[in-house]
Short mmCIF file of C-alpha atoms (C1' of nucleotides) in Angstrom, two decimals:
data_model
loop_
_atom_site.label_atom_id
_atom_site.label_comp_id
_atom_site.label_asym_id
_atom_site.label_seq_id
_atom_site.Cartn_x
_atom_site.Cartn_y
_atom_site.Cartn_z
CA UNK C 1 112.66 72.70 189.77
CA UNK C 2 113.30 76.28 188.62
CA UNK C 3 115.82 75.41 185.72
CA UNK C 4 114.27 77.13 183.32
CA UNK C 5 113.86 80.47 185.10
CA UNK C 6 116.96 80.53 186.28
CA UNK C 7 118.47 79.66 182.60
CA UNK C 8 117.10 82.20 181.73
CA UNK C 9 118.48 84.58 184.54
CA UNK C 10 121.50 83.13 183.57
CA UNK C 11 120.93 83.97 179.92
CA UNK C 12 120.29 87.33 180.90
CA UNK C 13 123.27 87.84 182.82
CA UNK C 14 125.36 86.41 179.69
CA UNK C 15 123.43 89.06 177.50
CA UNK C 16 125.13 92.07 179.99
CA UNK C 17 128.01 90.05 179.82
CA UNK C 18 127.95 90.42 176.35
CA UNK C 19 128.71 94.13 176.56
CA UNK C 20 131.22 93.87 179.09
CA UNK C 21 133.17 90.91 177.32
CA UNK C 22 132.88 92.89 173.86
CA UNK C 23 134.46 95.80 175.83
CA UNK C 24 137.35 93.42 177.05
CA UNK C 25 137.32 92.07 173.98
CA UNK C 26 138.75 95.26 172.50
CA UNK C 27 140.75 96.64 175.89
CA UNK C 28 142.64 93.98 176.01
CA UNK C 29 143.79 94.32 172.31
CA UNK C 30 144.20 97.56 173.42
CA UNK C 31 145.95 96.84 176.58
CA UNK C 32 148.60 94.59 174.64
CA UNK C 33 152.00 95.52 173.86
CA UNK C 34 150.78 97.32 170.57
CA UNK C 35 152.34 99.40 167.66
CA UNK C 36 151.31 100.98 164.81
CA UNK C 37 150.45 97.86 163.15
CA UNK C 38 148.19 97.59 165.85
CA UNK C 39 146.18 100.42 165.21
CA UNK C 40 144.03 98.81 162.23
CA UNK C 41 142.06 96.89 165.47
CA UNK C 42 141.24 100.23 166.60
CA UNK C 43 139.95 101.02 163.66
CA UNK C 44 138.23 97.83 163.28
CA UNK C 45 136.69 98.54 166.64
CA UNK C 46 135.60 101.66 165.84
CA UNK C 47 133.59 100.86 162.39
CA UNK C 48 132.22 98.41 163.12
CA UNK C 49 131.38 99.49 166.52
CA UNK C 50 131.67 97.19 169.40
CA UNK C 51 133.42 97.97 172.05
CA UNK C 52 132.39 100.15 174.57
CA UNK C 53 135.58 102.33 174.55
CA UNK C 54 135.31 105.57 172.68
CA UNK C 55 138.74 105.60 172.50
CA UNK C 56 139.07 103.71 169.18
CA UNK C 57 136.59 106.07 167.93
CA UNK C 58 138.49 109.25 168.59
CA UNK C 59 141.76 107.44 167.31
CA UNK C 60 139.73 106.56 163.52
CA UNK C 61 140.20 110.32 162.87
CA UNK C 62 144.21 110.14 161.73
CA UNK C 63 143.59 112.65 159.25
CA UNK C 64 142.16 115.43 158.78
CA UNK C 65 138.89 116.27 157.45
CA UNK C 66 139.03 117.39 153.84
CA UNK C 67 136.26 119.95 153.54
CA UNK C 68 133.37 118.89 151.12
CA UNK C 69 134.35 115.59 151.40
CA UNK C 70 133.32 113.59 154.58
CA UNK C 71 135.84 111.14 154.19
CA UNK C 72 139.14 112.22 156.41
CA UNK C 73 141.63 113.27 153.80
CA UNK C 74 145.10 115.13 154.66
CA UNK C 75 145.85 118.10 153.39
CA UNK C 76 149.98 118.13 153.06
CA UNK C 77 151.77 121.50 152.78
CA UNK C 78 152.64 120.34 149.03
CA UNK C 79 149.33 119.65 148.12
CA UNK C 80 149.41 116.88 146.98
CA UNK C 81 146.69 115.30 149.05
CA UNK C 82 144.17 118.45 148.67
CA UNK C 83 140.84 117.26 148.50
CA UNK C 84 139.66 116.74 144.71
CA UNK C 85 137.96 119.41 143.89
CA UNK C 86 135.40 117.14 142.42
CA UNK C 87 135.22 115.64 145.83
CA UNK C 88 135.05 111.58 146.13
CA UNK C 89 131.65 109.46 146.19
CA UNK C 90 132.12 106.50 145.57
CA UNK C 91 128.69 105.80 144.37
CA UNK C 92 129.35 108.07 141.39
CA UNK C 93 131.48 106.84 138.63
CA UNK C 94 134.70 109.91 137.96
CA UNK C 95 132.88 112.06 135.24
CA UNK C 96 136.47 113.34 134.27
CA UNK C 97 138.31 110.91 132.47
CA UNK C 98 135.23 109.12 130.37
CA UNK C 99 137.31 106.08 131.00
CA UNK C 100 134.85 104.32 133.74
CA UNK C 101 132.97 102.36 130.84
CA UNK C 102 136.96 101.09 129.36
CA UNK C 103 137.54 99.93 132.41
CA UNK C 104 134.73 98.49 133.43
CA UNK C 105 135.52 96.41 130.26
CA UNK C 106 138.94 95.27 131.06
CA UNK C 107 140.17 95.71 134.75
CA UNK C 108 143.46 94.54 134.38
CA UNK C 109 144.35 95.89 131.11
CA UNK C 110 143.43 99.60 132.22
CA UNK C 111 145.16 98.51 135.66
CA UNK C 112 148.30 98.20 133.52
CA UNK C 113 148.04 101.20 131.67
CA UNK C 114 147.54 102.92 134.77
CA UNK C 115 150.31 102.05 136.97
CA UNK C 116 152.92 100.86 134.02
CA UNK C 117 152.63 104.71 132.62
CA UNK C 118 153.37 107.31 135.49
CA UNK C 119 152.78 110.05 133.73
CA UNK C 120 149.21 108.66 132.94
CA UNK C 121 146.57 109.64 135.64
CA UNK C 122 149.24 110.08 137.98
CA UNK C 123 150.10 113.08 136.90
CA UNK C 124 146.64 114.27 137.13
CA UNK C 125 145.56 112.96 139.81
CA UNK C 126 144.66 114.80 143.05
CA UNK C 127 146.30 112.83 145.22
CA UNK C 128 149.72 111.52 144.86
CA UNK C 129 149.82 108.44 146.86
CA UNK C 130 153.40 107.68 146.43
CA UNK C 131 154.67 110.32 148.46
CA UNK C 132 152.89 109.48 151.41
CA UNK C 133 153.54 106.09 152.24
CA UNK C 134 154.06 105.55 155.95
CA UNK C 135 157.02 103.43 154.59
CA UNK C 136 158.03 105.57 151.77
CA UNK C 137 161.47 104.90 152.24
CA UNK C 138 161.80 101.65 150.67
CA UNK C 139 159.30 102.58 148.48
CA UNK C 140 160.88 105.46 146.81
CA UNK C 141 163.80 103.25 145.88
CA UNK C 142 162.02 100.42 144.44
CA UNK C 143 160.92 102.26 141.17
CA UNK C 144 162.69 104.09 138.81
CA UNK C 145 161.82 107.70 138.53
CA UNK C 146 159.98 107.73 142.03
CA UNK C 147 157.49 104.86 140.58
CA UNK C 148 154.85 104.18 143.70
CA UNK C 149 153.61 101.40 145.37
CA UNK C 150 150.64 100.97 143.28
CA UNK C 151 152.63 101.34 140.14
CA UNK C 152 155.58 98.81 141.53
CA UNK C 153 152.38 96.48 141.34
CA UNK C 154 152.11 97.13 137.49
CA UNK C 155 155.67 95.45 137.21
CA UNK C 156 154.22 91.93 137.89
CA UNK C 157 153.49 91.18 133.92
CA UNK C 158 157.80 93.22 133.43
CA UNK C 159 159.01 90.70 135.93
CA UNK C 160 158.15 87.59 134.07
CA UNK C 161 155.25 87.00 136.34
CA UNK C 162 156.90 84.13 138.16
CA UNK C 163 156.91 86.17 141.79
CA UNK C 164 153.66 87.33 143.30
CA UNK C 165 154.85 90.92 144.09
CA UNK C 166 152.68 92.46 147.03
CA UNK C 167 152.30 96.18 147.24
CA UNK C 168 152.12 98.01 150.63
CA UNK C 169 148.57 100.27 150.28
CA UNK C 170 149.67 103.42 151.90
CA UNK C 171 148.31 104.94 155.10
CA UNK C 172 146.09 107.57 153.34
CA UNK C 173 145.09 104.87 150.69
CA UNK C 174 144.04 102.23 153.66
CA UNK C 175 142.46 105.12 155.55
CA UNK C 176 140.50 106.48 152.32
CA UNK C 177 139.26 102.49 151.50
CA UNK C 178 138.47 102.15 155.57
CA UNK C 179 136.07 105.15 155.18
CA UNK C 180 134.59 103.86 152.10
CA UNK C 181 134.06 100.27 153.53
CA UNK C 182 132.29 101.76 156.57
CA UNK C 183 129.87 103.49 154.03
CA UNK C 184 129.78 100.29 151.37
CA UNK C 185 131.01 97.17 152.71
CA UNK C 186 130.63 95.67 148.89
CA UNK C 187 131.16 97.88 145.96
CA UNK C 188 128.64 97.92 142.50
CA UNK C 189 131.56 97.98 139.52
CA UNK C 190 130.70 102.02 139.10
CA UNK C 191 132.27 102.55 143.00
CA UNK C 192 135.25 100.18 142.38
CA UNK C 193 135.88 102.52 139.68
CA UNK C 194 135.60 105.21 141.36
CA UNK C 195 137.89 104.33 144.38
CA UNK C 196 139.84 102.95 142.22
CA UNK C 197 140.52 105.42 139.73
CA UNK C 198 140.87 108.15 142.90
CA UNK C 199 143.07 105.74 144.61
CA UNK C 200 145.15 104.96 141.64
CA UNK C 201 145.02 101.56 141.98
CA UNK C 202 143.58 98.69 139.62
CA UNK C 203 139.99 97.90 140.39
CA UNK C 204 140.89 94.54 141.09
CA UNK C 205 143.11 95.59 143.57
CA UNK C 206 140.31 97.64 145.28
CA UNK C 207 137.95 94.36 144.72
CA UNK C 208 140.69 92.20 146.80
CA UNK C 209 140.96 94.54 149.53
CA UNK C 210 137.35 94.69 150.32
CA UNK C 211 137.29 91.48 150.25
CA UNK C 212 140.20 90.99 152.53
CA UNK C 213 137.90 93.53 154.47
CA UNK C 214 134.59 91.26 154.90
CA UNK C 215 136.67 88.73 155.60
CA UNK C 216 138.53 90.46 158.46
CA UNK C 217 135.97 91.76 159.84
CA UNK C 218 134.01 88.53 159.62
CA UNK C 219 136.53 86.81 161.81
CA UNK C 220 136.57 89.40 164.08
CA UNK C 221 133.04 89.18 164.80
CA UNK C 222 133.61 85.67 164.93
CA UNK C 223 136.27 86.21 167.66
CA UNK C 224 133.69 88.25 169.57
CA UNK C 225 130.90 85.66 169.01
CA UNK C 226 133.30 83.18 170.56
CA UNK C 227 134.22 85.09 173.63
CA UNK C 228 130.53 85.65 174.32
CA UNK C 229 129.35 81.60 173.58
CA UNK C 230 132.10 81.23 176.12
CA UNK C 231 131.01 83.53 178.69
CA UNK C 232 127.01 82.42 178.38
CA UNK C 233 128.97 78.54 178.61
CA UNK C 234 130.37 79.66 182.01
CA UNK C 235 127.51 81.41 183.38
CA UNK C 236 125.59 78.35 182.72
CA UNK C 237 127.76 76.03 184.47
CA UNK C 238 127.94 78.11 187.32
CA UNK C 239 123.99 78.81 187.39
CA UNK C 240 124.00 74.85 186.90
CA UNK C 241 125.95 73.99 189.71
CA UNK C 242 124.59 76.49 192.17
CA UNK C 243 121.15 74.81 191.07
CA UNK C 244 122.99 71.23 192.06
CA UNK C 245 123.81 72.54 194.98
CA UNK C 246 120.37 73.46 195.69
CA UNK C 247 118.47 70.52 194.79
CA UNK C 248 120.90 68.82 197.18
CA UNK C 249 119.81 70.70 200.01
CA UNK C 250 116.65 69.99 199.47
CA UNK C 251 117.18 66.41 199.08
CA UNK C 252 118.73 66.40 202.33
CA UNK C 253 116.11 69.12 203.92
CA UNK C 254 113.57 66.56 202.82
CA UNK C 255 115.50 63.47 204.22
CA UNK C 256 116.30 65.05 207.56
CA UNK C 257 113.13 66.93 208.24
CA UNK C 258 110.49 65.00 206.41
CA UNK C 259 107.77 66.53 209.02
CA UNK C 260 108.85 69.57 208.04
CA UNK C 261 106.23 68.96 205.12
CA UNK C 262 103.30 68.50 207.77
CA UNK C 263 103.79 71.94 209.77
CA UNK C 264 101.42 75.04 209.17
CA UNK C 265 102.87 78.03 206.76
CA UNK C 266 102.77 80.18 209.57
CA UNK C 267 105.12 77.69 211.78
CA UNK C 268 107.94 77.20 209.94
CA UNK C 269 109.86 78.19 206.76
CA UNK C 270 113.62 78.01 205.62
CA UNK C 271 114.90 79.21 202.52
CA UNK C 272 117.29 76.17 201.59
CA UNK C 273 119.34 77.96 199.71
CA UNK C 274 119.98 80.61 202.59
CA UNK C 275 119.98 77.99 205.49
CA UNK C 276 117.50 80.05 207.55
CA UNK C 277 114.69 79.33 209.48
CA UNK C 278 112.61 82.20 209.99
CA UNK C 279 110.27 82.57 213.49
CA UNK C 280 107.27 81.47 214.23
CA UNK C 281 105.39 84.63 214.84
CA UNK C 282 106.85 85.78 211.27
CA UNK C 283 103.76 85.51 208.63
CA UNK C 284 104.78 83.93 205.73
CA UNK C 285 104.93 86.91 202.99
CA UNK C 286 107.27 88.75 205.43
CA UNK C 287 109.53 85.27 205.24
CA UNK C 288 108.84 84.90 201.74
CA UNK C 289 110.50 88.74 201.38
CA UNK C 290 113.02 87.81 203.71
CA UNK C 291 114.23 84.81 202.06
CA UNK C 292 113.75 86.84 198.76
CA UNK C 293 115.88 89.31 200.20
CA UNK C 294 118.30 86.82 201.47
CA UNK C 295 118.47 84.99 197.93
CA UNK C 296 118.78 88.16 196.56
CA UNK C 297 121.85 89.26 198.87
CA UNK C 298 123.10 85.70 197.83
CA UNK C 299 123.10 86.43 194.52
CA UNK C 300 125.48 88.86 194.78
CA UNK C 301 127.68 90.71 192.27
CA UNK C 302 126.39 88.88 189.38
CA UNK C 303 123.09 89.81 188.88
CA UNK C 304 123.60 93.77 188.37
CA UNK C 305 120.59 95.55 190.09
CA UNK C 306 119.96 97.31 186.85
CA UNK C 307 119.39 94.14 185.17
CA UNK C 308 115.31 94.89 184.72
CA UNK C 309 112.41 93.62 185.81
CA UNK C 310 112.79 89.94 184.76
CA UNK C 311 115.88 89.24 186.86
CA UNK C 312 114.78 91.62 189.57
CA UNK C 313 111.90 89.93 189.61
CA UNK C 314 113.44 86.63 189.70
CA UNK C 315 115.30 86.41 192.87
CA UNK C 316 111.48 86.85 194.14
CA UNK C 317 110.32 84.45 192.66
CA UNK C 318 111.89 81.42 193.84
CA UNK C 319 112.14 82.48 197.68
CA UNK C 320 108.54 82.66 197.13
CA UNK C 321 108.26 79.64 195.80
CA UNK C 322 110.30 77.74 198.45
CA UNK C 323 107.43 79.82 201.05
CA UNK C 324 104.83 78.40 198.90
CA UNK C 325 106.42 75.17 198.83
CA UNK C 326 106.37 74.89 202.79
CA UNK C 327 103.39 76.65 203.16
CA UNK C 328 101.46 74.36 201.50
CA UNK C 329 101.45 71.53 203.63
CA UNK C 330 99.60 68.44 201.22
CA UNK C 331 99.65 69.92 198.38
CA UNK C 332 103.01 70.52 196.95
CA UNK C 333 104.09 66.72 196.23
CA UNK C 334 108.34 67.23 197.24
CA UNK C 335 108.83 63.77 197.30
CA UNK C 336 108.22 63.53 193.82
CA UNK C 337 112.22 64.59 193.74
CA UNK C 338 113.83 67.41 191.13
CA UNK C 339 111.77 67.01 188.60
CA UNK C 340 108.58 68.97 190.34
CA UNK C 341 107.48 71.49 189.17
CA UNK C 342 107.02 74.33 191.84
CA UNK C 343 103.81 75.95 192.24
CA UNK C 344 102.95 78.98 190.42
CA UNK C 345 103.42 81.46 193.07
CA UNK C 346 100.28 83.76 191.11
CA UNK C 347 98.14 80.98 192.32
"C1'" DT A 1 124.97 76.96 130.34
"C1'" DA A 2 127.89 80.91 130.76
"C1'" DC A 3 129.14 84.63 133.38
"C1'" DA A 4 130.03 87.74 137.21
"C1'" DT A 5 130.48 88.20 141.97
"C1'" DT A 6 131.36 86.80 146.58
"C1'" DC A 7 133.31 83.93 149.99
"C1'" DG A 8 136.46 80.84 152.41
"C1'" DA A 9 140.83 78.97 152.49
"C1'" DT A 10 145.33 79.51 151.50
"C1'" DT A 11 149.75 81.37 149.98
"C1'" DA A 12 153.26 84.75 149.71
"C1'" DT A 13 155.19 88.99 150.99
"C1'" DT A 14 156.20 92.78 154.07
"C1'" DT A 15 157.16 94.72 158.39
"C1'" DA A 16 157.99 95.15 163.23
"C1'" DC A 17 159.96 93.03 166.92
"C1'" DT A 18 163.14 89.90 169.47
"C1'" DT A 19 167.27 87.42 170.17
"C1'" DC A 20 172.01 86.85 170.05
"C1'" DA A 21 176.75 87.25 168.87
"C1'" DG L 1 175.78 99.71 175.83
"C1'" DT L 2 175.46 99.54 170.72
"C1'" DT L 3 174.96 97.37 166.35
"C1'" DG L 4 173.63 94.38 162.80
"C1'" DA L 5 172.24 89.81 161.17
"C1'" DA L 6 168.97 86.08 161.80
"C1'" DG L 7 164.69 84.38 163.33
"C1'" DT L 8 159.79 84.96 164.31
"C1'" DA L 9 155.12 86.51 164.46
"C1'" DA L 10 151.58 89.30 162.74
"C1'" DA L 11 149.36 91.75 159.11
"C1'" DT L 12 147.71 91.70 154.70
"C1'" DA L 13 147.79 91.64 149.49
"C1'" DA L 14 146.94 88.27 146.24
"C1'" DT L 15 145.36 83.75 144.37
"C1'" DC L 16 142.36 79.80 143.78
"C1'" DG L 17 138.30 77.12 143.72
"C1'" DA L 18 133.51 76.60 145.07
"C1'" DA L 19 128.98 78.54 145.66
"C1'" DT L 20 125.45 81.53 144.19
"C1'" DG L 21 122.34 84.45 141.52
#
DNA sequence: TACATTCGATTATTTACTTCA
DNA sequence: GTTGAAGTAAATAATCGAATG
């Protein structure tokens, strides 16, 4: 029968479906109870971009834009989170310093110097991290002396090392590493540095979260790849049922009216999956269109009219082949059952 | 073979939220 | 109705081992 072509209409549909579902996909994250912990899905949505809704889009901008800089970078009344006036790109190693080469020897060991001495780079740093933690409250009372999250890190190797101690990254810090992972989603040594060193956090630390990254967003798009194997999965089984239905019509048009197979074109035609019979004094490309049409209306809802000229072309087709099919009165062998292939209707 | 890097799986911690007294 | 402790779920930083170049 017309399996494959109407797989394939089916596939089709799926592929539109594809967009819608990737749009649900992210609404209905959206749509859910959310809070700010929420948000990073938004974000997710929005870099790597699926998802129909601009909305995540608009909501990636949480800071503002740091002139010179392209990377969204807020500029706080104390200053502390001016842009560097050396700007950030992350595909240049931090000239000032001269320390890229040390610690591209030895991450953790400059890690340690950096966050277990304060007064080290934080000091000279641009951007002071520590005072802008979304959750700054705890924060400022776990160190001594206003120590931040990054440094509370350094006090793994000063606790004994027997707890895993887990910083918090602050908003600006996840922000600044989201914008860099949208430009690099893996960093060369020189830009782990770099972020690094600007973030003030230990290079490992930025290697882990962009790994955490790929990996987040891999299962993401794995989510997404799901939802869509499902949706082609149902669209199939309906497109294979409606086709059951059909060849069971046809079994039974066959059984019932087996002379049906002996009248001229011009005498009598029905569309089986329509269950009409069109006139006599209709010529048969006016029932072929009819039944087209008819199929067509039958189709309904799920075949979008914008869906292109295979799947317009489509519902055409097998109205036109059902004409052909009856029109043909020795030819076409029906009684060979479902697995007959229809005439070419270019023939 | 040794080394560095990445990835997948997993653990451990933090935080927001809910429930209940 | 309000409050605070306890429980829970989700997010995510960190770790580990295997694969790869």
């Amino acid at each position: 029968m017309e399996l494959g072509l109407s797989l394939g209409e089916a596939m089709a549909d799926a592929g539109r479906e594809l967009v819608l579902g990737l749009g649900l996909g992210v609404s209905r994250e959206e749509g859910a109870a959310e809070t700010g912990r929420k948000r990073y899905r938004e974000v997710d949505a929005a870099v790597r971009g699926y998802g129909s809704s601009p909305e995540p889009t608009v909501r990636l901008t949480l800071l503002p834009m740091a002139p010179g800089l392209g990377l969204p970078w807020p500029t706080s009344e104390s200053g502390h989170l001016e842009a560097s006036p050396r700007g950030f790109d992350v595909n240049q190693a931090p000239s000032s310093g001269g320390c890229a080469a040390e610690e591209e020897q030895d991450d953790d060991a400059v890690g340690t110097a950096l966050s277990s001495s304060p007064n080290n780079s934080v000091g000279s740093f641009p951007t002071d991290f520590s005072t802008h933690g979304g959750r700054g409250g705890a924060d400022a009372a776990t160190g001594a002396g206003g120590a931040d999250r990054s440094c509370s890190r350094a006090s793994d190797e000063d606790d004994g090392g027997s707890a895993r101690k887990k910083l918090r990254l602050s908003k600006e810090q996840s922000a600044f590493l989201e914008e860099s992972f949208k430009e690099h989603s893996t960093l060369n040594p020189k830009q782990k540095l770099a972020l690094a060193k600007q973030l003030n956090l230990r290079p490992r630390q930025v290697e882990v979260w962009f790994q955490n990254r790929r990996a987040r967003t891999k299962l993401k798009q794995t989510e997404v790849d799901c939802e869509h194997l499902k949706r082609c999965c149902e669209a199939l089984t309906e497109e294979n049922r409606r086709l059951q239905k059909e060849l069971a019509e046809l079994r039974a048009l066959k059984t019932v009216h087996p002379f049906y197979m002996r009248l001229p074109a011009t005498t009598l035609s029905m569309c089986p999956s329509c269950e009409r019979v069109a006139s006599n004094s209709a010529p048969a490309p006016a029932t072929a269109t009819a039944s087209a049409a008819a199929a067509a209306s039958r189709a309904g809802p799920t075949r979008p009219p914008s869906s292109g000229n295979a799947a317009v072309a489509a519902p055409d087709h097998r109205p036109s082949s059902f004409a052909a099919l009856f029109s043909s009165p020795h030819s076409f062998p029906l009684a060979a059952g479902p697995q007959a292939q229809p005439p070419s209707t270019g023939s």
